XYZ file of N, CA and C in Angstrom:
333
model
N -73.983 -19.746 13.684
C -73.981 -19.182 15.028
C -75.211 -19.628 15.761
N -75.090 -20.254 16.934
C -76.241 -20.629 17.688
C -77.092 -19.414 18.066
N -78.384 -19.597 18.083
C -79.298 -18.496 18.484
C -80.029 -18.906 19.726
N -80.554 -17.952 20.479
C -81.240 -18.287 21.737
C -82.433 -19.184 21.493
N -82.634 -20.121 22.375
C -83.770 -21.026 22.281
C -85.052 -20.296 22.663
N -86.141 -20.800 22.141
C -87.434 -20.236 22.432
C -87.820 -20.522 23.894
N -88.398 -19.529 24.551
C -88.985 -19.749 25.838
C -90.356 -20.345 25.613
N -90.482 -21.638 25.860
C -91.706 -22.358 25.501
C -92.904 -21.860 26.302
N -94.023 -21.785 25.597
C -95.278 -21.402 26.204
C -96.325 -22.428 25.766
N -97.398 -22.621 26.593
C -98.455 -23.550 26.217
C -99.043 -23.190 24.847
N -99.264 -24.202 24.042
C -99.877 -23.951 22.749
C -98.913 -23.687 21.608
N -97.604 -23.527 21.890
C -96.656 -23.255 20.836
C -96.455 -24.473 19.933
N -96.312 -24.222 18.642
C -96.066 -25.309 17.699
C -94.579 -25.679 17.697
N -94.273 -26.947 17.530
C -92.917 -27.398 17.406
C -92.456 -27.244 15.939
N -91.392 -26.502 15.753
C -90.865 -26.320 14.395
C -89.387 -26.717 14.392
N -88.835 -26.969 13.195
C -87.425 -27.302 13.096
C -86.537 -26.199 13.728
N -86.825 -24.943 13.426
C -85.993 -23.865 13.935
C -86.040 -23.789 15.479
N -87.226 -24.066 16.067
C -87.290 -24.074 17.527
C -86.576 -25.261 18.123
N -86.672 -26.426 17.488
C -85.979 -27.589 17.982
C -84.456 -27.486 17.878
N -83.970 -26.801 16.848
C -82.537 -26.673 16.629
C -81.907 -25.451 17.324
N -82.722 -24.644 17.929
C -82.241 -23.410 18.592
C -81.423 -23.780 19.828
N -80.481 -22.962 20.142
C -79.645 -23.140 21.324
C -79.913 -21.975 22.284
N -79.593 -22.177 23.549
C -79.818 -21.087 24.497
C -78.492 -20.383 24.855
N -77.528 -20.426 23.946
C -76.249 -19.754 24.189
C -75.664 -19.191 22.879
N -74.746 -18.273 23.035
C -73.963 -17.730 21.935
C -72.550 -17.572 22.454
N -71.574 -17.770 21.604
C -70.177 -17.653 22.018
C -69.346 -17.124 20.872
N -68.280 -16.404 21.193
C -67.363 -15.897 20.174
C -66.101 -15.372 20.869
N -65.343 -14.600 20.171
C -64.193 -13.940 20.748
C -64.067 -12.540 20.190
N -63.386 -11.675 20.899
C -63.083 -10.342 20.426
C -61.570 -10.149 20.544
N -61.022 -9.367 19.668
C -59.565 -9.026 19.725
C -59.498 -7.669 20.428
N -58.667 -7.619 21.444
C -58.545 -6.408 22.265
C -57.185 -5.755 22.056
N -57.223 -4.455 21.803
C -55.992 -3.673 21.664
C -56.143 -2.380 22.461
N -55.113 -2.003 23.202
C -55.061 -0.723 23.873
C -53.619 -0.359 24.154
N -53.375 0.909 24.435
C -52.030 1.411 24.662
C -51.917 2.039 26.015
N -50.977 1.575 26.814
C -50.633 2.151 28.106
C -51.859 2.351 29.019
N -52.512 1.231 29.338
C -53.735 1.279 30.183
C -53.617 0.293 31.354
N -54.308 0.592 32.448
C -54.453 -0.364 33.529
C -55.855 -0.967 33.569
N -56.792 -0.340 32.827
C -58.117 -0.913 32.625
C -58.666 -0.431 31.289
N -59.605 -1.178 30.741
C -60.096 -0.918 29.403
C -61.465 -1.521 29.228
N -62.378 -0.878 28.551
C -63.677 -1.449 28.199
C -63.881 -1.451 26.705
N -64.578 -2.462 26.255
C -64.918 -2.600 24.800
C -66.325 -3.133 24.677
N -67.140 -2.503 23.844
C -68.498 -2.941 23.619
C -68.503 -4.224 22.801
N -69.363 -5.175 23.186
C -69.541 -6.415 22.473
C -71.027 -6.600 22.184
N -71.387 -6.849 20.952
C -72.800 -7.063 20.574
C -73.026 -8.534 20.290
N -74.149 -9.064 20.743
C -74.492 -10.446 20.454
C -74.978 -10.542 18.998
N -74.632 -11.620 18.278
C -75.119 -11.792 16.908
C -76.643 -11.781 16.857
N -77.303 -12.378 17.844
C -78.779 -12.372 17.924
C -79.166 -11.909 19.337
N -80.187 -11.074 19.411
C -80.643 -10.580 20.719
C -81.237 -11.737 21.524
N -81.030 -11.719 22.814
C -81.627 -12.678 23.726
C -83.002 -12.131 24.156
N -83.944 -13.001 24.546
C -85.205 -12.524 25.052
C -85.137 -11.869 26.426
N -84.113 -12.239 27.208
C -83.824 -11.613 28.517
C -82.310 -11.469 28.630
N -81.834 -10.659 29.525
C -80.371 -10.478 29.679
C -79.759 -11.825 30.056
N -78.757 -12.256 29.294
C -78.101 -13.554 29.569
C -77.038 -13.443 30.653
N -76.537 -14.635 31.071
C -75.363 -14.727 31.916
C -74.169 -14.801 30.991
N -73.154 -13.958 31.228
C -72.010 -13.879 30.337
C -70.741 -14.227 31.144
N -69.855 -15.046 30.519
C -68.548 -15.382 31.048
C -67.479 -14.934 30.043
N -66.354 -14.459 30.533
C -65.256 -14.025 29.666
C -63.945 -14.671 30.122
N -63.070 -14.940 29.151
C -61.757 -15.464 29.461
C -60.720 -14.857 28.525
N -59.609 -14.459 29.062
C -58.478 -14.041 28.229
C -57.818 -15.301 27.695
N -57.680 -15.382 26.397
C -57.225 -16.622 25.762
C -55.721 -16.853 25.856
N -54.974 -15.957 26.513
C -53.516 -16.098 26.585
C -53.064 -15.802 28.024
N -52.007 -16.443 28.448
C -51.414 -16.106 29.726
C -49.986 -15.618 29.564
N -49.609 -15.420 28.312
C -48.237 -15.031 27.981
C -48.036 -13.512 28.185
N -46.852 -13.201 28.623
C -46.449 -11.800 28.744
C -47.357 -11.013 29.684
N -47.749 -9.820 29.264
C -48.540 -8.907 30.093
C -49.942 -9.432 30.329
N -50.493 -10.291 29.488
C -51.861 -10.718 29.670
C -52.071 -11.509 30.954
N -51.014 -12.158 31.452
C -51.112 -12.948 32.655
C -51.432 -12.126 33.890
N -51.271 -10.807 33.863
C -51.578 -9.986 35.000
C -52.910 -9.276 34.921
N -53.696 -9.640 33.898
C -55.017 -8.992 33.691
C -56.117 -10.008 33.886
N -57.344 -9.528 34.129
C -58.526 -10.364 34.146
C -59.573 -9.693 33.294
N -60.545 -10.491 32.855
C -61.643 -9.968 32.029
C -62.974 -10.347 32.663
N -63.939 -9.438 32.596
C -65.292 -9.742 33.085
C -66.294 -8.888 32.324
N -67.545 -9.376 32.259
C -68.599 -8.620 31.592
C -69.209 -7.632 32.548
N -69.594 -6.452 32.078
C -70.359 -5.488 32.852
C -71.466 -4.950 31.930
N -72.478 -4.371 32.518
C -73.563 -3.731 31.783
C -74.185 -4.672 30.758
N -74.552 -5.870 31.179
C -75.120 -6.895 30.259
C -76.582 -6.520 29.944
N -76.911 -6.555 28.652
C -78.293 -6.346 28.208
C -78.670 -7.469 27.259
N -79.864 -7.434 26.680
C -80.289 -8.479 25.769
C -79.506 -8.438 24.455
N -78.879 -7.331 24.140
C -78.185 -7.182 22.876
C -76.655 -7.169 22.957
N -76.113 -7.136 24.173
C -74.663 -7.118 24.287
C -74.197 -6.818 25.713
N -72.909 -6.525 25.829
C -72.309 -6.201 27.126
C -71.036 -5.408 26.896
N -70.510 -4.870 27.977
C -69.195 -4.215 27.927
C -68.137 -5.172 28.504
N -67.128 -5.430 27.758
C -66.022 -6.253 28.199
C -65.090 -5.366 29.000
N -64.867 -5.733 30.264
C -64.047 -4.922 31.166
C -62.733 -5.720 31.408
N -61.630 -5.125 31.007
C -60.293 -5.695 31.200
C -59.614 -4.851 32.270
N -59.035 -5.532 33.292
C -58.355 -4.767 34.299
C -57.079 -5.428 34.772
N -56.129 -4.631 35.105
C -54.842 -5.092 35.642
C -55.055 -5.481 37.081
N -54.656 -6.711 37.462
C -54.900 -7.180 38.818
C -53.866 -6.719 39.829
N -52.699 -6.284 39.336
C -51.648 -5.780 40.215
C -51.216 -4.391 39.701
N -51.846 -3.369 40.246
C -51.534 -2.001 39.759
C -50.116 -1.550 40.060
N -49.406 -2.266 40.944
C -48.001 -1.926 41.190
C -47.167 -2.161 39.934
N -47.644 -2.963 39.011
C -46.932 -3.276 37.768
C -46.960 -2.117 36.785
N -47.954 -1.231 36.880
C -48.033 -0.120 35.927
C -48.812 -0.465 34.663
N -49.042 0.516 33.838
C -49.815 0.346 32.639
C -49.150 -0.546 31.599
N -49.970 -1.235 30.794
C -49.442 -2.083 29.745
C -50.151 -1.843 28.421
N -49.638 -2.458 27.386
C -50.205 -2.331 26.025
C -50.548 -3.732 25.516
N -51.707 -3.854 24.893
C -52.136 -5.110 24.210
C -52.333 -4.827 22.739
N -51.988 -5.826 21.933
C -52.272 -5.731 20.494
C -52.947 -7.022 20.057
N -54.226 -6.894 19.674
C -55.021 -8.012 19.168
C -54.980 -9.266 20.047
N -55.163 -9.062 21.344
C -55.223 -10.191 22.242
C -56.631 -10.772 22.245
N -56.792 -12.090 21.982
C -58.139 -12.687 21.953
C -58.733 -12.867 23.355
N -59.994 -12.481 23.476
C -60.779 -12.720 24.687
C -62.027 -13.466 24.287
N -62.214 -14.648 24.838
C -63.411 -15.441 24.534
C -64.555 -15.071 25.430
N -65.772 -15.158 24.912
C -66.980 -14.925 25.722
C -68.052 -15.967 25.371
N -68.873 -16.265 26.373
C -70.011 -17.136 26.167
C -71.190 -16.563 26.956
N -72.325 -16.468 26.294
C -73.555 -15.960 26.930
C -74.612 -17.023 26.861
N -75.316 -17.227 27.981
C -76.379 -18.246 27.990
C -77.568 -17.750 28.796
N -78.708 -18.305 28.464
C -79.954 -17.953 29.127
C -79.851 -18.368 30.607
N -80.367 -17.494 31.488
C -80.383 -17.885 32.905
C -81.414 -19.011 33.115
N -81.110 -19.866 34.059
C -82.045 -20.945 34.377
C -83.019 -20.439 35.422
N -84.220 -20.992 35.384
C -85.227 -20.511 36.315
C -85.395 -21.455 37.488
């Protein structure tokens, strides 16, 4: 699993772990809910970031009911975020998901 890269400071020593570090983490979560129009699920990063990262989320399927939903991150911290799933057309009514994969990627903000 990639870990956040070191924020370089004057005088820091170059080490293998610092050179091989990445400034992003990515994974997926399986989402299940019953008869909902919106849903939140806590997601923890495998490694804490030094500052709150920028997070992007994607629903990995467009089949069936998933095509009417969108996913986005809310309440992002250095250790995780809340995955917010919402129905984009509430006229459709509540739906049920079973183990639908949602991909996420978090990366350090650029300065």
